[in-house]
PDB file of C-alpha atoms in Angstrom:
ATOM      1  CA  MET A  12     143.776 154.356  47.138  1.00 43.00           C
ATOM      2  CA  TRP A  13     143.046 155.029  50.989  1.00 40.00           C
ATOM      3  CA  CYS A  14     139.550 154.122  50.300  1.00 47.00           C
ATOM      4  CA  MET A  15     140.457 150.669  48.673  1.00 45.00           C
ATOM      5  CA  PHE A  16     143.029 150.113  51.667  1.00 44.00           C
ATOM      6  CA  ASP A  17     140.237 150.413  54.376  1.00 54.00           C
ATOM      7  CA  ARG A  18     137.998 148.183  52.276  1.00 58.00           C
ATOM      8  CA  LEU A  19     140.238 145.590  52.217  1.00 56.00           C
ATOM      9  CA  ARG A  20     140.823 146.022  55.659  1.00 60.00           C
ATOM     10  CA  ALA A  21     137.377 145.463  56.652  1.00 63.00           C
ATOM     11  CA  GLU A  22     137.067 142.493  54.635  1.00 65.00           C
ATOM     12  CA  GLN A  23     140.020 141.064  56.548  1.00 64.00           C
ATOM     13  CA  GLN A  24     138.427 142.042  59.658  1.00 66.00           C
ATOM     14  CA  GLU A  25     135.001 140.322  58.605  1.00 72.00           C
ATOM     15  CA  LYS A  26     136.831 137.338  57.430  1.00 69.00           C
ATOM     16  CA  LYS A  27     138.502 136.998  60.864  1.00 66.00           C
ATOM     17  CA  GLU A  28     135.124 137.479  63.067  1.00 69.00           C
ATOM     18  CA  SER A  29     133.786 134.951  60.553  1.00 71.00           C
ATOM     19  CA  HIS A  30     136.702 132.675  61.504  1.00 65.00           C
ATOM     20  CA  GLU A  31     136.521 133.340  65.015  1.00 67.00           C
ATOM     21  CA  GLU A  32     132.876 132.601  65.223  1.00 68.00           C
ATOM     22  CA  LYS A  33     133.117 129.463  63.414  1.00 69.00           C
ATOM     23  CA  LEU A  34     135.680 128.274  65.833  1.00 64.00           C
ATOM     24  CA  PHE A  35     133.478 129.298  68.426  1.00 62.00           C
ATOM     25  CA  GLN A  36     130.608 127.653  67.274  1.00 66.00           C
ATOM     26  CA  GLU A  37     132.665 124.433  66.906  1.00 65.00           C
ATOM     27  CA  HIS A  38     134.052 124.716  70.100  1.00 62.00           C
ATOM     28  CA  VAL A  39     130.463 125.099  71.606  1.00 59.00           C
ATOM     29  CA  GLY A  40     129.268 122.253  69.426  1.00 63.00           C
ATOM     30  CA  GLU A  41     132.104 119.967  70.906  1.00 64.00           C
ATOM     31  CA  GLU A  42     131.205 121.047  74.570  1.00 65.00           C
ATOM     32  CA  GLN A  43     127.653 120.142  73.915  1.00 67.00           C
ATOM     33  CA  SER A  44     128.345 117.241  72.319  1.00 66.00           C
ATOM     34  CA  GLY A  45     130.775 115.801  74.809  1.00 70.00           C
ATOM     35  CA  ALA A  46     127.808 116.734  77.467  1.00 71.00           C
ATOM     36  CA  LEU A  47     125.312 114.946  75.791  1.00 73.00           C
ATOM     37  CA  ALA A  48     127.392 111.796  75.159  1.00 73.00           C
ATOM     38  CA  LYS A  49     128.130 111.823  78.932  1.00 77.00           C
ATOM     39  CA  ARG A  50     124.089 112.249  79.684  1.00 77.00           C
ATOM     40  CA  ASN A  51     123.540 109.272  77.556  1.00 74.00           C
ATOM     41  CA  ALA A  52     126.374 107.266  79.015  1.00 77.00           C
ATOM     42  CA  ALA A  53     125.053 108.177  82.697  1.00 76.00           C
ATOM     43  CA  LEU A  54     121.592 107.130  81.785  1.00 73.00           C
ATOM     44  CA  GLN A  55     122.810 103.626  80.223  1.00 79.00           C
ATOM     45  CA  SER A  56     124.677 102.925  83.122  1.00 77.00           C
ATOM     46  CA  ASP A  57     121.551 103.798  85.289  1.00 74.00           C
ATOM     47  CA  ASN A  58     119.454 101.671  83.032  1.00 74.00           C
ATOM     48  CA  ILE A  59     121.992  98.699  83.227  1.00 80.00           C
ATOM     49  CA  LEU A  60     122.164  99.012  87.096  1.00 76.00           C
ATOM     50  CA  LEU A  61     118.235  98.889  87.188  1.00 72.00           C
ATOM     51  CA  GLN A  62     117.912  95.916  85.023  1.00 75.00           C
ATOM     52  CA  GLU A  63     120.489  94.211  87.363  1.00 75.00           C
ATOM     53  CA  GLN A  64     118.594  95.112  90.497  1.00 70.00           C
ATOM     54  CA  LEU A  65     115.180  93.809  88.833  1.00 68.00           C
ATOM     55  CA  SER A  66     117.063  90.778  87.893  1.00 71.00           C
ATOM     56  CA  ASP A  67     118.450  90.316  91.490  1.00 70.00           C
ATOM     57  CA  LEU A  68     114.947  91.073  93.005  1.00 64.00           C
ATOM     58  CA  ARG A  69     113.130  88.599  90.581  1.00 64.00           C
ATOM     59  CA  LYS A  70     115.528  85.713  91.514  1.00 66.00           C
ATOM     60  CA  ARG A  71     115.123  86.272  94.982  1.00 65.00           C
ATOM     61  CA  LEU A  72     111.225  86.060  94.915  1.00 57.00           C
ATOM     62  CA  GLU A  73     111.353  83.150  92.881  1.00 60.00           C
ATOM     63  CA  SER A  74     113.987  81.554  95.214  1.00 61.00           C
ATOM     64  CA  GLN A  75     111.673  82.341  98.323  1.00 57.00           C
ATOM     65  CA  ALA A  76     108.410  80.877  96.602  1.00 54.00           C
ATOM     66  CA  ARG A  77     110.278  77.665  95.661  1.00 55.00           C
ATOM     67  CA  GLN A  78     111.596  77.163  99.232  1.00 57.00           C
ATOM     68  CA  GLN A  79     108.078  77.755 100.649  1.00 52.00           C
ATOM     69  CA  VAL A  80     106.289  75.166  98.164  1.00 48.00           C
ATOM     70  CA  GLU A  81     109.227  72.732  98.559  1.00 51.00           C
ATOM     71  CA  HIS A  82     109.743  72.884 102.415  1.00 51.00           C
ATOM     72  CA  SER A  83     106.300  73.410 103.568  1.00 46.00           C
ATOM     73  CA  GLY A  84     104.167  71.348 100.937  1.00 44.00           C
ATOM     74  CA  VAL A  85     101.539  74.070 101.324  1.00 43.00           C
ATOM     75  CA  SER A  86     101.138  77.508  99.486  1.00 43.00           C
ATOM     76  CA  GLU A  87      98.172  79.536  99.578  1.00 44.00           C
ATOM     77  CA  SER A  88      97.992  81.899  96.710  1.00 45.00           C
ATOM     78  CA  LEU A  89      98.096  85.818  97.984  1.00 45.00           C
ATOM     79  CA  CYS A  90      95.753  86.819  95.291  1.00 49.00           C
ATOM     80  CA  ASP A  91      92.610  88.270  97.149  1.00 54.00           C
ATOM     81  CA  HIS A  92      90.118  86.332  95.094  1.00 58.00           C
ATOM     82  CA  ARG A  93      92.160  83.006  96.287  1.00 64.00           C
ATOM     83  CA  ARG A  94      92.585  83.390  99.885  1.00 74.00           C
ATOM     84  CA  SER A  95      90.884  81.083 102.330  1.00 80.00           C
ATOM     85  CA  SER A  96      88.786  83.783 103.600  1.00 83.00           C
ATOM     86  CA  GLU A  97      88.034  84.846 100.106  1.00 85.00           C
ATOM     87  CA  LEU A  98      87.216  81.577  98.743  1.00 87.00           C
ATOM     88  CA  ALA A  99      84.915  81.014 101.954  1.00 88.00           C
ATOM     89  CA  ARG A 100      83.117  83.963 101.530  1.00 89.00           C
ATOM     90  CA  ARG A 101      82.759  83.629  97.569  1.00 90.00           C
ATOM     91  CA  PHE A 102      81.159  79.970  98.496  1.00 92.00           C
ATOM     92  CA  ASP A 103      78.392  81.411 100.853  1.00 90.00           C
ATOM     93  CA  ASP A 104      77.629  83.782  97.831  1.00 90.00           C
ATOM     94  CA  LEU A 105      77.516  81.045  95.596  1.00 92.00           C
ATOM     95  CA  TYR A 106      74.534  79.525  97.534  1.00 91.00           C
ATOM     96  CA  ASN A 107      73.187  82.705  98.911  1.00 90.00           C
ATOM     97  CA  ASP A 108      73.028  84.351  95.082  1.00 91.00           C
ATOM     98  CA  SER A 109      73.518  82.206  92.689  1.00 92.00           C
ATOM     99  CA  VAL A 110      71.744  78.926  93.911  1.00 93.00           C
ATOM    100  CA  LEU A 111      68.826  80.966  95.259  1.00 91.00           C
ATOM    101  CA  GLN A 112      68.119  82.506  91.831  1.00 90.00           C
ATOM    102  CA  LEU A 113      68.061  78.895  90.262  1.00 91.00           C
ATOM    103  CA  LEU A 114      65.827  77.853  92.376  1.00 90.00           C
ATOM    104  CA  ASP A 115      63.406  80.766  91.632  1.00 90.00           C
ATOM    105  CA  TRP A 116      63.504  79.963  88.671  1.00 88.00           C
ATOM    106  CA  LEU A 117      63.198  76.217  88.736  1.00 87.00           C
ATOM    107  CA  ASP A 118      60.065  77.185  91.024  1.00 86.00           C
ATOM    108  CA  GLN A 119      58.379  78.763  88.102  1.00 86.00           C
ATOM    109  CA  LEU A 120      58.583  76.041  85.938  1.00 84.00           C
ATOM    110  CA  ASP A 121      55.527  74.463  84.911  1.00 82.00           C
ATOM    111  CA  SER A 122      57.207  71.083  84.137  1.00 80.00           C
ATOM    112  CA  LEU A 123      58.516  71.083  87.799  1.00 82.00           C
ATOM    113  CA  ALA A 124      55.295  72.013  89.181  1.00 82.00           C
ATOM    114  CA  GLU A 125      54.907  68.414  91.311  1.00 85.00           C
ATOM    115  CA  TRP A 126      58.534  68.762  92.533  1.00 86.00           C
ATOM    116  CA  THR A 127      59.170  69.840  96.302  1.00 88.00           C
ATOM    117  CA  GLU A 128      61.593  72.392  97.552  1.00 88.00           C
ATOM    118  CA  ASP A 129      63.566  69.263  98.212  1.00 88.00           C
ATOM    119  CA  ASP A 130      63.884  68.045  94.835  1.00 89.00           C
ATOM    120  CA  LEU A 131      64.666  71.558  93.491  1.00 90.00           C
ATOM    121  CA  ASN A 132      67.542  71.966  96.208  1.00 91.00           C
ATOM    122  CA  GLU A 133      68.814  68.205  94.666  1.00 91.00           C
ATOM    123  CA  ILE A 134      69.086  69.551  91.195  1.00 91.00           C
ATOM    124  CA  ALA A 135      71.253  72.586  92.555  1.00 93.00           C
ATOM    125  CA  LEU A 136      73.654  70.182  94.577  1.00 94.00           C
ATOM    126  CA  GLU A 137      73.835  67.758  91.716  1.00 94.00           C
ATOM    127  CA  ILE A 138      74.642  70.612  89.001  1.00 94.00           C
ATOM    128  CA  PHE A 139      77.295  71.769  91.582  1.00 96.00           C
ATOM    129  CA  LYS A 140      78.899  68.320  91.933  1.00 95.00           C
ATOM    130  CA  GLU A 141      78.837  67.824  88.196  1.00 95.00           C
ATOM    131  CA  CYS A 142      80.682  70.928  87.966  1.00 95.00           C
ATOM    132  CA  ASP A 143      83.484  70.078  90.577  1.00 94.00           C
ATOM    133  CA  ALA A 144      83.692  66.572  88.742  1.00 93.00           C
ATOM    134  CA  VAL A 145      84.477  68.507  85.329  1.00 93.00           C
ATOM    135  CA  ALA A 146      87.124  70.778  87.172  1.00 89.00           C
ATOM    136  CA  VAL A 147      88.642  67.950  88.580  1.00 86.00           C
ATOM    137  CA  LYS A 148      89.066  66.293  85.243  1.00 87.00           C
ATOM    138  CA  TYR A 149      90.178  69.582  83.401  1.00 86.00           C
ATOM    139  CA  VAL A 150      92.850  69.911  86.106  1.00 79.00           C
ATOM    140  CA  GLU A 151      93.906  66.190  85.873  1.00 78.00           C
ATOM    141  CA  ARG A 152      94.270  66.677  81.983  1.00 77.00           C
ATOM    142  CA  GLN A 153      96.798  69.548  82.590  1.00 74.00           C
ATOM    143  CA  VAL A 154      98.567  67.512  84.969  1.00 71.00           C
ATOM    144  CA  LEU A 155      99.181  64.693  82.252  1.00 71.00           C
ATOM    145  CA  ASP A 156     100.094  67.219  79.546  1.00 71.00           C
ATOM    146  CA  VAL A 157     102.561  68.789  81.701  1.00 67.00           C
ATOM    147  CA  ALA A 158     103.972  65.340  82.833  1.00 65.00           C
ATOM    148  CA  GLY A 159     104.283  64.093  79.161  1.00 67.00           C
ATOM    149  CA  PHE A 160     105.752  67.738  78.185  1.00 64.00           C
ATOM    150  CA  LEU A 161     108.578  67.395  80.809  1.00 62.00           C
ATOM    151  CA  GLY A 162     108.929  63.311  80.096  1.00 61.00           C
ATOM    152  CA  CYS A 163     107.718  62.216  83.751  1.00 61.00           C
ATOM    153  CA  LYS A 164     106.666  58.659  82.658  1.00 57.00           C
ATOM    154  CA  ALA A 165     106.556  57.691  86.277  1.00 55.00           C
ATOM    155  CA  ILE A 166     103.471  60.230  86.896  1.00 55.00           C
ATOM    156  CA  LYS A 167     101.887  57.806  89.435  1.00 55.00           C
ATOM    157  CA  SER A 168     105.004  58.227  91.791  1.00 56.00           C
ATOM    158  CA  HIS A 169     104.100  60.191  94.800  1.00 54.00           C
ATOM    159  CA  GLY A 170     107.043  62.541  94.687  1.00 59.00           C
ATOM    160  CA  VAL A 171     106.641  63.352  90.807  1.00 60.00           C
ATOM    161  CA  ARG A 172     103.049  63.915  90.727  1.00 60.00           C
ATOM    162  CA  ASP A 173     103.116  66.180  93.476  1.00 64.00           C
ATOM    163  CA  ALA A 174     105.861  68.134  91.707  1.00 66.00           C
ATOM    164  CA  VAL A 175     103.811  68.388  88.642  1.00 66.00           C
ATOM    165  CA  CYS A 176     100.527  69.115  90.432  1.00 67.00           C
ATOM    166  CA  LYS A 177     102.288  72.010  91.921  1.00 67.00           C
ATOM    167  CA  ALA A 178     103.609  73.073  88.612  1.00 68.00           C
ATOM    168  CA  VAL A 179      99.977  72.903  87.244  1.00 67.00           C
ATOM    169  CA  SER A 180      98.687  74.366  90.166  1.00 67.00           C
ATOM    170  CA  LEU A 181     100.952  77.659  89.523  1.00 65.00           C
ATOM    171  CA  VAL A 182     100.168  77.854  85.966  1.00 63.00           C
ATOM    172  CA  LEU A 183      96.432  77.604  86.332  1.00 66.00           C
ATOM    173  CA  GLY A 184      96.414  80.048  88.987  1.00 62.00           C
ATOM    174  CA  GLU A 185      98.456  82.424  86.786  1.00 60.00           C
ATOM    175  CA  SER A 186      96.265  81.475  83.776  1.00 60.00           C
ATOM    176  CA  LYS A 187      93.027  82.275  85.734  1.00 57.00           C
ATOM    177  CA  ASP A 188      94.287  85.742  86.988  1.00 55.00           C
ATOM    178  CA  ASN A 189      95.131  86.840  83.212  1.00 55.00           C
ATOM    179  CA  ARG A 190      91.778  85.329  82.097  1.00 54.00           C
ATOM    180  CA  VAL A 191      93.462  83.088  79.556  1.00 60.00           C
ATOM    181  CA  ILE A 192      91.430  79.753  80.755  1.00 69.00           C
ATOM    182  CA  ASP A 193      88.384  78.989  78.412  1.00 76.00           C
ATOM    183  CA  ILE A 194      85.801  77.235  80.273  1.00 82.00           C
ATOM    184  CA  SER A 195      83.310  76.700  77.325  1.00 86.00           C
ATOM    185  CA  PRO A 196      84.208  73.269  77.001  1.00 88.00           C
ATOM    186  CA  MET A 197      83.704  72.412  80.370  1.00 89.00           C
ATOM    187  CA  LYS A 198      80.205  74.619  80.563  1.00 91.00           C
ATOM    188  CA  GLN A 199      79.010  72.400  77.538  1.00 91.00           C
ATOM    189  CA  GLU A 200      79.988  69.040  79.302  1.00 92.00           C
ATOM    190  CA  VAL A 201      78.035  70.422  82.417  1.00 93.00           C
ATOM    191  CA  LEU A 202      75.135  71.347  80.299  1.00 90.00           C
ATOM    192  CA  ARG A 203      75.257  68.029  78.609  1.00 90.00           C
ATOM    193  CA  PHE A 204      75.006  66.305  82.105  1.00 91.00           C
ATOM    194  CA  ILE A 205      71.787  68.405  82.982  1.00 90.00           C
ATOM    195  CA  SER A 206      69.950  67.484  79.503  1.00 87.00           C
ATOM    196  CA  ALA A 207      70.478  63.865  80.305  1.00 87.00           C
ATOM    197  CA  GLN A 208      69.481  64.192  84.038  1.00 87.00           C
ATOM    198  CA  TYR A 209      66.930  66.768  83.689  1.00 84.00           C
ATOM    199  CA  THR A 210      65.129  66.756  80.185  1.00 79.00           C
ATOM    200  CA  ARG A 211      61.760  67.821  81.932  1.00 75.00           C
ATOM    201  CA  PHE A 212      63.156  71.642  82.325  1.00 77.00           C
ATOM    202  CA  TYR A 213      65.974  71.458  80.050  1.00 74.00           C
ATOM    203  CA  ASN A 214      64.122  72.853  77.121  1.00 70.00           C
ATOM    204  CA  GLU A 215      62.814  75.762  78.841  1.00 65.00           C
ATOM    205  CA  THR A 216      65.524  78.595  78.422  1.00 66.00           C
ATOM    206  CA  VAL A 217      68.001  76.965  80.078  1.00 73.00           C
ATOM    207  CA  GLU A 218      70.660  79.208  78.495  1.00 72.00           C
ATOM    208  CA  ASP A 219      69.165  82.346  80.238  1.00 77.00           C
ATOM    209  CA  HIS A 220      69.109  80.652  84.012  1.00 82.00           C
ATOM    210  CA  VAL A 221      71.089  77.516  84.285  1.00 90.00           C
ATOM    211  CA  THR A 222      73.994  78.735  82.525  1.00 90.00           C
ATOM    212  CA  PRO A 223      74.817  81.495  84.706  1.00 90.00           C
ATOM    213  CA  PHE A 224      74.718  79.294  87.770  1.00 93.00           C
ATOM    214  CA  VAL A 225      77.119  76.718  86.038  1.00 93.00           C
ATOM    215  CA  LEU A 226      79.410  79.554  84.881  1.00 91.00           C
ATOM    216  CA  ASP A 227      79.614  80.858  88.644  1.00 92.00           C
ATOM    217  CA  CYS A 228      80.428  77.396  90.088  1.00 93.00           C
ATOM    218  CA  LEU A 229      82.866  76.490  87.161  1.00 91.00           C
ATOM    219  CA  ASP A 230      84.513  80.224  88.002  1.00 87.00           C
ATOM    220  CA  PHE A 231      84.648  79.271  91.629  1.00 89.00           C
ATOM    221  CA  LEU A 232      85.868  75.626  91.356  1.00 90.00           C
ATOM    222  CA  LEU A 233      88.575  76.424  89.566  1.00 83.00           C
ATOM    223  CA  ASP A 234      90.053  78.818  91.471  1.00 81.00           C
ATOM    224  CA  VAL A 235      89.654  76.107  94.553  1.00 85.00           C
ATOM    225  CA  LYS A 236      91.462  73.659  92.043  1.00 81.00           C
ATOM    226  CA  CYS A 237      94.071  75.987  91.157  1.00 73.00           C
ATOM    227  CA  GLN A 238      95.316  75.927  94.749  1.00 72.00           C
ATOM    228  CA  ILE A 239      98.123  73.856  96.217  1.00 68.00           C
ATOM    229  CA  THR A 240      96.227  73.472  99.452  1.00 69.00           C
ATOM    230  CA  PRO A 241      93.847  70.543  99.618  1.00 78.00           C
ATOM    231  CA  PHE A 242      90.406  72.118  99.486  1.00 86.00           C
ATOM    232  CA  CYS A 243      87.495  69.988  99.661  1.00 89.00           C
ATOM    233  CA  PHE A 244      83.818  69.415  99.856  1.00 93.00           C
ATOM    234  CA  GLU A 245      81.569  66.898 102.121  1.00 92.00           C
ATOM    235  CA  TRP A 246      78.331  66.318 100.856  1.00 91.00           C
ATOM    236  CA  ASP A 247      77.818  62.296 102.102  1.00 88.00           C
ATOM    237  CA  ALA A 248      74.925  61.838 104.346  1.00 86.00           C
ATOM    238  CA  GLY A 249      74.359  59.242 107.171  1.00 88.00           C
ATOM    239  CA  VAL A 250      77.371  61.163 109.289  1.00 89.00           C
ATOM    240  CA  GLN A 251      76.728  62.314 112.899  1.00 90.00           C
ATOM    241  CA  PHE A 252      75.828  66.047 112.936  1.00 90.00           C
ATOM    242  CA  GLN A 253      78.244  67.893 114.026  1.00 89.00           C
ATOM    243  CA  GLY A 254      77.760  71.782 115.012  1.00 88.00           C
ATOM    244  CA  GLU A 255      81.004  72.917 114.096  1.00 88.00           C
ATOM    245  CA  LYS A 256      80.675  71.410 110.634  1.00 90.00           C
ATOM    246  CA  HIS A 257      77.108  71.666 109.844  1.00 90.00           C
ATOM    247  CA  LYS A 258      74.263  73.662 110.430  1.00 89.00           C
ATOM    248  CA  ARG A 259      70.424  72.646 109.954  1.00 90.00           C
ATOM    249  CA  TYR A 260      68.059  73.538 107.385  1.00 88.00           C
ATOM    250  CA  HIS A 261      65.113  74.737 107.928  1.00 84.00           C
ATOM    251  CA  ALA A 262      62.956  71.774 107.184  1.00 77.00           C
ATOM    252  CA  SER A 263      65.316  69.765 109.740  1.00 78.00           C
ATOM    253  CA  SER A 264      64.235  68.150 113.026  1.00 80.00           C
ATOM    254  CA  SER A 265      66.000  70.287 115.842  1.00 80.00           C
ATOM    255  CA  SER A 266      66.818  67.184 117.783  1.00 81.00           C
ATOM    256  CA  GLY A 267      68.203  64.899 114.994  1.00 82.00           C
ATOM    257  CA  THR A 268      71.661  63.757 115.679  1.00 86.00           C
ATOM    258  CA  ARG A 269      72.217  62.067 111.785  1.00 88.00           C
ATOM    259  CA  VAL A 270      72.761  63.883 108.440  1.00 90.00           C
ATOM    260  CA  LYS A 271      70.008  62.624 106.450  1.00 90.00           C
ATOM    261  CA  LYS A 272      71.407  64.615 103.509  1.00 90.00           C
ATOM    262  CA  TYR A 273      73.257  67.730 102.254  1.00 93.00           C
ATOM    263  CA  VAL A 274      71.317  70.795 101.060  1.00 92.00           C
ATOM    264  CA  TRP A 275      74.597  72.670 100.310  1.00 93.00           C
ATOM    265  CA  PRO A 276      78.221  70.734 101.125  1.00 94.00           C
ATOM    266  CA  ALA A 277      80.493  71.734 103.967  1.00 93.00           C
ATOM    267  CA  PHE A 278      83.883  73.294 102.370  1.00 93.00           C
ATOM    268  CA  VAL A 279      86.946  72.153 104.210  1.00 90.00           C
ATOM    269  CA  ASP A 280      90.589  73.210 104.044  1.00 86.00           C
ATOM    270  CA  GLY A 281      92.240  69.661 103.868  1.00 78.00           C
ATOM    271  CA  SER A 282      95.675  70.517 105.206  1.00 75.00           C
ATOM    272  CA  VAL A 283      94.497  71.024 108.564  1.00 76.00           C
ATOM    273  CA  TYR A 284      91.089  70.160 108.378  1.00 78.00           C
ATOM    274  CA  SER A 285      89.654  73.233 108.944  1.00 86.00           C
ATOM    275  CA  VAL A 286      85.908  73.975 108.266  1.00 89.00           C
ATOM    276  CA  LEU A 287      85.604  77.292 106.040  1.00 90.00           C
ATOM    277  CA  CYS A 288      81.972  77.098 105.495  1.00 91.00           C
ATOM    278  CA  LYS A 289      79.413  74.704 107.160  1.00 92.00           C
ATOM    279  CA  GLY A 290      77.222  72.538 105.360  1.00 91.00           C
ATOM    280  CA  LEU A 291      73.767  73.011 105.367  1.00 91.00           C
ATOM    281  CA  VAL A 292      71.969  69.838 105.989  1.00 90.00           C
ATOM    282  CA  VAL A 293      68.730  67.960 106.742  1.00 89.00           C
ATOM    283  CA  THR A 294      68.505  65.884 110.364  1.00 86.00           C
TER     284      THR A 294
END
C-alpha cells in the first residue's frame, strides 16, 4: 500500500512539474513574441521615417533644380561626360582620334587616289555637319512629340517652346545616361547621305571605317544637344582670323587675315560666347 501511495505521489509531482514547465514555456514564449513584435514595430517605424526623409530630400532637390532652370535659364549637366570642359576635351579627341583614323583610311582608297589632303578633310567635315543636322532633327522631333503630348498648340510661342525644350533636354540627358536612346535610325540617315555624296568610295568597306566615325560624332552631338546651354559650332568661311577663336592649319599662310575655309569647326558656348575649342582653319 505504501508503494502505491509513493507511486501516486510521484505521478502527481511529475504532473505538477510538467504543468509548471508548460506555464514557464508559455510565459517565455509570450515574452519572446512581445519582444519580437516590439522590434518589428521599431523597424517599421524606422523604415517609415527613412522613407519620409528620402521623400523630403527628393522634393528639395527637385525644387532646387526647378528653380535653377526657371531663374537662370541655363543649366549645365553635372554628369562628367557632359560638363563644358569634358565636352571640349571630347571634341578635341573626336578630331585627334576619330577624324585622323578616317582620313588614314580614305587616303588608302584607290578610288580617291587623285584626291588631295584638303579634299579628304572636306569629306570628314561634311560628314560631321550631316551628323549635326541629323542630331538637331532628332531633338526637334522630340520637342514636337512632347509638345503634342502636353497639348501645347502654341509651340512657336517663345515661352512655351523654351519650357518644352528644357523638358526634352532633361529627358534626353537622362535617357542618354541610361543608354536608352537608339541612334541606329540616325546612323542610317547619315550613311545614306554619305552614299549619295561620295559614291566613289562608299562601297569600299564603309561599315568598317566610316560607321565608327559616324557613331562617335552622333554620340558626342547628342550629348551636346541634350544640354540646355546653347552650344554651337562655327564653320563659315570668309570671316576675319581671330587668334582667340582660330588656329591655323599647317597648309595655311602665316600672314593670312581671312579664313578661307574650316578644316574642323570651332566649338562655342553660345550663352556667354566662350570659345571652348578653337577652329582649325586655312588662311
